[in-house]
Backbone as XML, in Angstrom:
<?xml version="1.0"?>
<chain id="A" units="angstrom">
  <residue number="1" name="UNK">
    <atom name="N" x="8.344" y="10.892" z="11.503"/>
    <atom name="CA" x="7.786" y="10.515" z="12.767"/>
    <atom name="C" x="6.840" y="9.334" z="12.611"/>
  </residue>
  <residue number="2" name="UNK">
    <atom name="N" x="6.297" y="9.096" z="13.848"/>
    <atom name="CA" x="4.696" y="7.731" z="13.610"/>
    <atom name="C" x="4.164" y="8.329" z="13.632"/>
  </residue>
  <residue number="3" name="UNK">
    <atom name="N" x="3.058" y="7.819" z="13.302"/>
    <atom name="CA" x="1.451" y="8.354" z="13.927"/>
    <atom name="C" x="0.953" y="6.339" z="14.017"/>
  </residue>
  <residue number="4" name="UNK">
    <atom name="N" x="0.166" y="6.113" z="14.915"/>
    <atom name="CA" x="-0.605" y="5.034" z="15.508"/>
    <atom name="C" x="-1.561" y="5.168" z="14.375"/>
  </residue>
  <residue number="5" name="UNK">
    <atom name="N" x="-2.526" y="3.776" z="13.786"/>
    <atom name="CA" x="-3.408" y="3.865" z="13.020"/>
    <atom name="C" x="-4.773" y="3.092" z="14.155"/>
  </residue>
  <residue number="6" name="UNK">
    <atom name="N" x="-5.523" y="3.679" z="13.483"/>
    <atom name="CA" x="-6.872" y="3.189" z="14.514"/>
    <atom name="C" x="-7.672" y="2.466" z="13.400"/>
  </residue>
  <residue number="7" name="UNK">
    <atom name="N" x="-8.564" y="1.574" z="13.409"/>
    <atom name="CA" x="-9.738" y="1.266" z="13.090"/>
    <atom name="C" x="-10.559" y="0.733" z="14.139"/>
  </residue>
  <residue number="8" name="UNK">
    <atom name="N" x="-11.756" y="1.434" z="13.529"/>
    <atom name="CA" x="-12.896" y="1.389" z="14.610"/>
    <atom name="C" x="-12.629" y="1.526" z="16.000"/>
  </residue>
  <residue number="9" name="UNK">
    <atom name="N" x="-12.153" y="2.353" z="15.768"/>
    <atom name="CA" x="-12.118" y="2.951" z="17.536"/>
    <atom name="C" x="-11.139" y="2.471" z="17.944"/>
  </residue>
  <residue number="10" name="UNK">
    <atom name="N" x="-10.103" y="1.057" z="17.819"/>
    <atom name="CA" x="-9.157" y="0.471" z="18.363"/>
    <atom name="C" x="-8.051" y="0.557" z="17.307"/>
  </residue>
  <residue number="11" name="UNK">
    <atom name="N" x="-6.772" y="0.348" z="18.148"/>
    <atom name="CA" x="-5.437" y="-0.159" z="17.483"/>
    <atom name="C" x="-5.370" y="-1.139" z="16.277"/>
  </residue>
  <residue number="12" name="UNK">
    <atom name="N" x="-4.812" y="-0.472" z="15.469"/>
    <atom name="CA" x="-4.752" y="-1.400" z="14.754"/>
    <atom name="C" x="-2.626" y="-1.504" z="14.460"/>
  </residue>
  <residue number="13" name="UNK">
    <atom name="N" x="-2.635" y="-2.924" z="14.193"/>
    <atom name="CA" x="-1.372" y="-2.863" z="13.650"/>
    <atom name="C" x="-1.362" y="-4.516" z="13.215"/>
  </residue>
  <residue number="14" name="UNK">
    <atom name="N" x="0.549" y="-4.256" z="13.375"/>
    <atom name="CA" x="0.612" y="-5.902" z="12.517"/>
    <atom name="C" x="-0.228" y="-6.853" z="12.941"/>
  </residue>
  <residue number="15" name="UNK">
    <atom name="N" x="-0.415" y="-8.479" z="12.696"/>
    <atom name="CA" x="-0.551" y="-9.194" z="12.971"/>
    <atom name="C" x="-0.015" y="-10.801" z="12.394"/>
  </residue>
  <residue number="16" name="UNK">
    <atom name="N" x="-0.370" y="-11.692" z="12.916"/>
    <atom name="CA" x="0.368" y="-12.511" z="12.154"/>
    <atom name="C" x="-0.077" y="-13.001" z="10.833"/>
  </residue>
  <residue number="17" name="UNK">
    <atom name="N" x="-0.998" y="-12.432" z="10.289"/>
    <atom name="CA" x="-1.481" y="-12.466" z="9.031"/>
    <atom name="C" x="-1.017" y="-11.213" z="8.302"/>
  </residue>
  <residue number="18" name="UNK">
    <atom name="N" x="-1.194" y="-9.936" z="8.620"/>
    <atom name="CA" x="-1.486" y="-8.720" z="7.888"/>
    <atom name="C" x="0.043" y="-8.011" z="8.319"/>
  </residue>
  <residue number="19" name="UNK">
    <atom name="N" x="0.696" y="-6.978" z="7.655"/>
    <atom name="CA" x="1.447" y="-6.313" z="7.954"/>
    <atom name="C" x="1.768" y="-5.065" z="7.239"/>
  </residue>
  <residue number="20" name="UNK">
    <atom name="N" x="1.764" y="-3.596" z="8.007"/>
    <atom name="CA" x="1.893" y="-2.567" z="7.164"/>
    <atom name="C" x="3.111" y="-2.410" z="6.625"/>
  </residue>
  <residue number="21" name="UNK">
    <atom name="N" x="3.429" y="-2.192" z="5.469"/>
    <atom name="CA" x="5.097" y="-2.161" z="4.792"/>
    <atom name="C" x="4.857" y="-0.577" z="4.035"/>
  </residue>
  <residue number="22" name="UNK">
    <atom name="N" x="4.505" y="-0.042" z="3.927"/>
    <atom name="CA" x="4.782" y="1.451" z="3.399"/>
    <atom name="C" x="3.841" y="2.213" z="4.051"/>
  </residue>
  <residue number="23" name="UNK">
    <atom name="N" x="3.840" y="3.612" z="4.455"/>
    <atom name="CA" x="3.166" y="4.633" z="4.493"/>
    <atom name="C" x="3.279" y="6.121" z="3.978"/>
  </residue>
  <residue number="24" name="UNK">
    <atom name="N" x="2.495" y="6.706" z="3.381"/>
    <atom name="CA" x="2.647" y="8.038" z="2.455"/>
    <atom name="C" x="1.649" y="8.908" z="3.287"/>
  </residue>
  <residue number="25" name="UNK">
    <atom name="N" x="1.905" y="10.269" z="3.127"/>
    <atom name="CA" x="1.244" y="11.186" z="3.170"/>
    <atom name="C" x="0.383" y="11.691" z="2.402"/>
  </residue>
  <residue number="26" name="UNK">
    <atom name="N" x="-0.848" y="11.966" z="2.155"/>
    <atom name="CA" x="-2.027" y="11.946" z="1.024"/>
    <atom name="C" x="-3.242" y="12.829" z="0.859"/>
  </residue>
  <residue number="27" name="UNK">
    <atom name="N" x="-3.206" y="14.031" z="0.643"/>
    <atom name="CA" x="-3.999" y="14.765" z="0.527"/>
    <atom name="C" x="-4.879" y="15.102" z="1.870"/>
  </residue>
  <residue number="28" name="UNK">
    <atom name="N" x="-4.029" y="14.907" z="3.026"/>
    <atom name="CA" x="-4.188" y="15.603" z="4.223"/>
    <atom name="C" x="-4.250" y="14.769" z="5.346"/>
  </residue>
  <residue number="29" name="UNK">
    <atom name="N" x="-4.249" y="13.402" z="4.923"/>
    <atom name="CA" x="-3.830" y="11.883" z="5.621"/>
    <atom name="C" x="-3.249" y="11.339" z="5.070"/>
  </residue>
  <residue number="30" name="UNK">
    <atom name="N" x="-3.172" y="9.589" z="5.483"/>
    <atom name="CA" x="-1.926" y="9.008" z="4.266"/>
    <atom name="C" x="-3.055" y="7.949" z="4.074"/>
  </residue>
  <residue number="31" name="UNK">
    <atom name="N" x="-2.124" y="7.157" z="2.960"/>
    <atom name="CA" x="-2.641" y="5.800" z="2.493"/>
    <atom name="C" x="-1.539" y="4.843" z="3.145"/>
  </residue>
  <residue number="32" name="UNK">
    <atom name="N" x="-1.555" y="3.898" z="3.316"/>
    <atom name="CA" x="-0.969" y="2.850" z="4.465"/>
    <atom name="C" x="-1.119" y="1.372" z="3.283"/>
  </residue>
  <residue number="33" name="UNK">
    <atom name="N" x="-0.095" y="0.912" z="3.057"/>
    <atom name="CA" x="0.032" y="-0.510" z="2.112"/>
    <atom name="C" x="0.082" y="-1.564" z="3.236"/>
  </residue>
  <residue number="34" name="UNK">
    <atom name="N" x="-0.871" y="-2.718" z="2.739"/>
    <atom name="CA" x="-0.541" y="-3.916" z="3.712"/>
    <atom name="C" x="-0.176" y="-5.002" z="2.920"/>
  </residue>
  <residue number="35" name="UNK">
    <atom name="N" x="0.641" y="-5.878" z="3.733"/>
    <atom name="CA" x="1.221" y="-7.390" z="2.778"/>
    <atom name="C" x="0.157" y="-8.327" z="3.681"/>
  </residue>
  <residue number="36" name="UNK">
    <atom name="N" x="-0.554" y="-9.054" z="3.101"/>
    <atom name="CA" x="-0.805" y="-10.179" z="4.041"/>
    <atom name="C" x="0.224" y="-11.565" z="3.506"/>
  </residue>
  <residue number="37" name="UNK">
    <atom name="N" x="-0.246" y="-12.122" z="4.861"/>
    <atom name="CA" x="1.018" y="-13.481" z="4.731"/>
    <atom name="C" x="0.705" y="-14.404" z="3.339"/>
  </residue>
  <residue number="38" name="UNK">
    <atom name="N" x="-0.128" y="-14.386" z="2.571"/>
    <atom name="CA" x="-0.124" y="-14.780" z="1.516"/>
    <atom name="C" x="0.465" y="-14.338" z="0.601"/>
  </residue>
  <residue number="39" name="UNK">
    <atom name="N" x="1.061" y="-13.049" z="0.592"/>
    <atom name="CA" x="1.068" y="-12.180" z="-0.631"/>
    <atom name="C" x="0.544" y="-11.420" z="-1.417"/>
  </residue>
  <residue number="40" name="UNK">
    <atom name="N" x="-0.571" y="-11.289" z="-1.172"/>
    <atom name="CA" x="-2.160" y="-9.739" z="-1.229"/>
    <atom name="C" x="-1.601" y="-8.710" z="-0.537"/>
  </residue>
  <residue number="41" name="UNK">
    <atom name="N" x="-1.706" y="-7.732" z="-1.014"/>
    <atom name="CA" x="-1.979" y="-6.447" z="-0.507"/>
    <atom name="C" x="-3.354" y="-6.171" z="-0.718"/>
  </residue>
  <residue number="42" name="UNK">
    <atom name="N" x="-3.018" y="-4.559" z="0.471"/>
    <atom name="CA" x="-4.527" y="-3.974" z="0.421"/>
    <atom name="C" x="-3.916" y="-2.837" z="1.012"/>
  </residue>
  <residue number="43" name="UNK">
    <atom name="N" x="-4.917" y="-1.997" z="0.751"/>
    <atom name="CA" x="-4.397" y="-0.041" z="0.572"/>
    <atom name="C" x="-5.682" y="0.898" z="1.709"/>
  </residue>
  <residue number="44" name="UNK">
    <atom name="N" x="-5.130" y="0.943" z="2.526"/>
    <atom name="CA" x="-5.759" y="2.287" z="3.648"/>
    <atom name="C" x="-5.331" y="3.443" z="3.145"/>
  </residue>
  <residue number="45" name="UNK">
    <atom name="N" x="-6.844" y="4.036" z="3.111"/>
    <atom name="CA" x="-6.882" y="5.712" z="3.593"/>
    <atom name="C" x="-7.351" y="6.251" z="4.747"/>
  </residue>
  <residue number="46" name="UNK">
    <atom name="N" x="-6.570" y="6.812" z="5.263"/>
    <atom name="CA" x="-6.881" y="7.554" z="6.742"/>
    <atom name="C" x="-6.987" y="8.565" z="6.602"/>
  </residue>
  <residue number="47" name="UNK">
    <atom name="N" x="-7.510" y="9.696" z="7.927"/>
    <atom name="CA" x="-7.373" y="10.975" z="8.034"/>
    <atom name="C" x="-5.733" y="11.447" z="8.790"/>
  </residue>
  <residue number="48" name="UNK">
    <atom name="N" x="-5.595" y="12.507" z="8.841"/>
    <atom name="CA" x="-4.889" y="12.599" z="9.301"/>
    <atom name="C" x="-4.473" y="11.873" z="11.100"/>
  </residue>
  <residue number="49" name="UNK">
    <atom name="N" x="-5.180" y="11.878" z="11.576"/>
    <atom name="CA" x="-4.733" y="11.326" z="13.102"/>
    <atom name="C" x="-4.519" y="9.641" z="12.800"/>
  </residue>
  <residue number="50" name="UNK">
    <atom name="N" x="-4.657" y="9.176" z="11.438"/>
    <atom name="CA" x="-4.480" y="7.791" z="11.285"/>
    <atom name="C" x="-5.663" y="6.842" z="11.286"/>
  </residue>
  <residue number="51" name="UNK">
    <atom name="N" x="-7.022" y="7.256" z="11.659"/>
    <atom name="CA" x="-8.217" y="6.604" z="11.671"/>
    <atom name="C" x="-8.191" y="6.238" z="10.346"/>
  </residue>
  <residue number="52" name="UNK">
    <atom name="N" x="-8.815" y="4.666" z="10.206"/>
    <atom name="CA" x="-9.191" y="4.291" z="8.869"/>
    <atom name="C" x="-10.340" y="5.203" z="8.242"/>
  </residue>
  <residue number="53" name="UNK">
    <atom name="N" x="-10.563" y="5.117" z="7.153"/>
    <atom name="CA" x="-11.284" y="6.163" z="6.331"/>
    <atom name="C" x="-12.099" y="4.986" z="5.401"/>
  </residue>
  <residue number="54" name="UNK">
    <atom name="N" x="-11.379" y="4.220" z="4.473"/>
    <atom name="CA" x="-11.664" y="3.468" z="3.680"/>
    <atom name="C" x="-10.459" y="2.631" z="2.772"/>
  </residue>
  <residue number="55" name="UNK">
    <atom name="N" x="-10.640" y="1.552" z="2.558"/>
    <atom name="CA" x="-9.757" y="0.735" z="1.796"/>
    <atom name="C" x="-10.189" y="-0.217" z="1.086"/>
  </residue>
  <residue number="56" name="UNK">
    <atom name="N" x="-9.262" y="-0.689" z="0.328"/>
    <atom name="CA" x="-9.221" y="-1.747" z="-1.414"/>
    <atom name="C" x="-8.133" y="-2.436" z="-1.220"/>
  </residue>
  <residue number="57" name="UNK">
    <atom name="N" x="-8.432" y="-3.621" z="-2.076"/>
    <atom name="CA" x="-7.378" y="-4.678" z="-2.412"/>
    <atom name="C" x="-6.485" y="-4.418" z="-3.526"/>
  </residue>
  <residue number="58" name="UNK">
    <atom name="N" x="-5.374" y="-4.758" z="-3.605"/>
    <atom name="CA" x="-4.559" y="-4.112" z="-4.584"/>
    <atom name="C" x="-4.395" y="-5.243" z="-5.519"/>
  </residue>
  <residue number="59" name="UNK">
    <atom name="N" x="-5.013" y="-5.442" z="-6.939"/>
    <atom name="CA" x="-4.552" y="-6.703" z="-7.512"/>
    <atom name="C" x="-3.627" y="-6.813" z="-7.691"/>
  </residue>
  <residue number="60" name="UNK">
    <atom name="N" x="-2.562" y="-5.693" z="-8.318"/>
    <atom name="CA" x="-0.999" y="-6.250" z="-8.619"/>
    <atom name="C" x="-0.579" y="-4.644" z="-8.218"/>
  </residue>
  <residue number="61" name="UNK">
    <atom name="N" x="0.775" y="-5.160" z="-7.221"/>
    <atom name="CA" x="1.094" y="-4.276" z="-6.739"/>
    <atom name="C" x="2.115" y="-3.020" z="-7.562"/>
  </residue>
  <residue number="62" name="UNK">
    <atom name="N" x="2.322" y="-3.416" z="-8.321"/>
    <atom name="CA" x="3.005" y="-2.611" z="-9.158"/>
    <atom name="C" x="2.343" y="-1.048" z="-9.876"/>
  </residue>
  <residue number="63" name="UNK">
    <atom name="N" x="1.048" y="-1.557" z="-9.450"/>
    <atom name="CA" x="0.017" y="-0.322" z="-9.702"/>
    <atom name="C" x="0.370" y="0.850" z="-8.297"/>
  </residue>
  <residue number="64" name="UNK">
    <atom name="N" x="1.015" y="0.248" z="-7.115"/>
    <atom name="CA" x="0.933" y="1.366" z="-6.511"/>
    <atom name="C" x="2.187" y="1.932" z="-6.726"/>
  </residue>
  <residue number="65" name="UNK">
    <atom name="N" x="3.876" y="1.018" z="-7.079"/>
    <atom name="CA" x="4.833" y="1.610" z="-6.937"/>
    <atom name="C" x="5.184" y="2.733" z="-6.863"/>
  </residue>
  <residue number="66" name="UNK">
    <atom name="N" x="5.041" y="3.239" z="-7.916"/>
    <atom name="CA" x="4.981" y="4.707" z="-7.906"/>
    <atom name="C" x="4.962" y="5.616" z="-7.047"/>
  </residue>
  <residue number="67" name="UNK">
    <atom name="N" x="3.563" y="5.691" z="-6.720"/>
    <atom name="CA" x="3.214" y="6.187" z="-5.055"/>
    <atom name="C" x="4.249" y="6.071" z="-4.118"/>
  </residue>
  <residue number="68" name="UNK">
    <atom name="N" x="4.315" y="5.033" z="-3.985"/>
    <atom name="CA" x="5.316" y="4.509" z="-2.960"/>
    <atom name="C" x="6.740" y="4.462" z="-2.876"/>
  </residue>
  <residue number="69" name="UNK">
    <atom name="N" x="6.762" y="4.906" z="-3.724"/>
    <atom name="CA" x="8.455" y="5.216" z="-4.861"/>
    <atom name="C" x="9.650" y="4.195" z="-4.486"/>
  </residue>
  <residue number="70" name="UNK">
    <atom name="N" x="8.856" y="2.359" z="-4.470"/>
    <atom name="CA" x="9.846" y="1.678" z="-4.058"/>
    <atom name="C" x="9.517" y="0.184" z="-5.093"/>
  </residue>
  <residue number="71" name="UNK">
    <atom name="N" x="10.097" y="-0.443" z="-5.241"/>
    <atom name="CA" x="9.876" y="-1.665" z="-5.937"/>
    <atom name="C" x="9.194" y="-2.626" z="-4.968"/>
  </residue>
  <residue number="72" name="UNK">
    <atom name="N" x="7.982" y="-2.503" z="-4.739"/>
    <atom name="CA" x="7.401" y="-3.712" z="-4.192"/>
    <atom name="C" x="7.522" y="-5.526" z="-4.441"/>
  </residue>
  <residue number="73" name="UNK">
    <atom name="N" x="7.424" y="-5.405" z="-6.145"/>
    <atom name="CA" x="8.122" y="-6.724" z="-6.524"/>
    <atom name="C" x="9.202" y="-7.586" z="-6.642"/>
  </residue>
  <residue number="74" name="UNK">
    <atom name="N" x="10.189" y="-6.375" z="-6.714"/>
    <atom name="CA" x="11.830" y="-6.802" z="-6.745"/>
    <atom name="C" x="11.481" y="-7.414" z="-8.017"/>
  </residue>
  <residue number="75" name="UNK">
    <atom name="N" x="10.938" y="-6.714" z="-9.019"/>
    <atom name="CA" x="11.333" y="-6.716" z="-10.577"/>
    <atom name="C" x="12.441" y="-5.807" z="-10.963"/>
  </residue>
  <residue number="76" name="UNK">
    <atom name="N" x="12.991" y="-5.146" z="-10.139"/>
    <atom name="CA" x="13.796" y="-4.082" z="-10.810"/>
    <atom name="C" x="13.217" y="-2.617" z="-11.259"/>
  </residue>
  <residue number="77" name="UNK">
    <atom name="N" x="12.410" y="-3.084" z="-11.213"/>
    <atom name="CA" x="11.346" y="-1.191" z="-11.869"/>
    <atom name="C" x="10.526" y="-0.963" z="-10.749"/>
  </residue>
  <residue number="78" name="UNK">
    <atom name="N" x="10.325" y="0.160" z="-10.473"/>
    <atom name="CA" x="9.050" y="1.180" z="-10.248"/>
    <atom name="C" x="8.081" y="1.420" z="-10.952"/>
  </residue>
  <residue number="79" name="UNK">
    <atom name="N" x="6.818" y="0.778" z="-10.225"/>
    <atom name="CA" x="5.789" y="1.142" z="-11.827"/>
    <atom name="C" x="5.935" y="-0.097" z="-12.652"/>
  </residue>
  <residue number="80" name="UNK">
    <atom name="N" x="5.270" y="-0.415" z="-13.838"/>
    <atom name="CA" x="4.670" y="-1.511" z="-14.923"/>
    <atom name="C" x="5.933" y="-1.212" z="-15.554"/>
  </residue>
  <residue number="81" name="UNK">
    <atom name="N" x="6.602" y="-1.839" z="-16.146"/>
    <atom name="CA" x="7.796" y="-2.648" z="-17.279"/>
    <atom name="C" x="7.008" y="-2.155" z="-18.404"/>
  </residue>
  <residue number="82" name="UNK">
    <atom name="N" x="7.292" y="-1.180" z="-19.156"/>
    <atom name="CA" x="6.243" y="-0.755" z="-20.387"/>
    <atom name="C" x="7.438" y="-1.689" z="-21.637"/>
  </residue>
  <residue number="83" name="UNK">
    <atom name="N" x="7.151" y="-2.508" z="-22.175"/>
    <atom name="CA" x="7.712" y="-2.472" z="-23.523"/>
    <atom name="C" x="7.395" y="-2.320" z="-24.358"/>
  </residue>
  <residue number="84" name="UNK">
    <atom name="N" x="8.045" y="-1.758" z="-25.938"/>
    <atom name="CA" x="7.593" y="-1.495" z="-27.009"/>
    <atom name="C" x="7.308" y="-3.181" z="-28.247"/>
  </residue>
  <residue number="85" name="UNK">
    <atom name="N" x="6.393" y="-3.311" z="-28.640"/>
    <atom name="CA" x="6.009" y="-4.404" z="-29.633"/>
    <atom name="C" x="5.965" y="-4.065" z="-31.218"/>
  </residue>
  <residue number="86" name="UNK">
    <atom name="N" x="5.738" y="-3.025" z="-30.589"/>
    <atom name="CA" x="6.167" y="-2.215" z="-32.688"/>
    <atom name="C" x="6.603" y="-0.939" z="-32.381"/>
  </residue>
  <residue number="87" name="UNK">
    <atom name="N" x="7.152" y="-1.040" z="-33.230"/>
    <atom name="CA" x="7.618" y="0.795" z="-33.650"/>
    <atom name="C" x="7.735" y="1.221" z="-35.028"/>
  </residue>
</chain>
């Protein structure tokens, strides 16, 4: 289903800068991923009815994949590319 996200009392949604591209469910609200038109993300936590709660900038997005269980980079992986250098 949706749920509408609020900050500060008002609507919040796309704009022509910012745009939400994933949402999860999260320990009784979700966390909400944003792309801005540069290519930054940044990571909302809400309560459940969708009110902002608090949020961070994501330096490299590959830290959230996981979570999000999708390839944000279109590297091919989920999650950091671990390789081995010795064995």
């Amino acid at each position: 289903g949706n749920i509408g996200l609020t900050y500060n009392g008002g609507v919040a949604g796309p704009s022509a800068v910012w745009q939400a591209i994933q949402a999860e469910a999260s320990g009784g609200g979700y966390k909400v991923l944003w792309q801005n038109a540069n290519g930054s993300y940044s990571e909302w936590t809400t309560d459940a009815s969708g009110r902002y709660v608090s949020g961070t900038g994501i330096a490299n997005v590959a830290d959230v994949e996981v979570f999000y269980g999708v390839d944000l980079n279109s590297d091919g992986h989920i999650g950091h590319i671990i390789t081995d250098i010795e064995t």
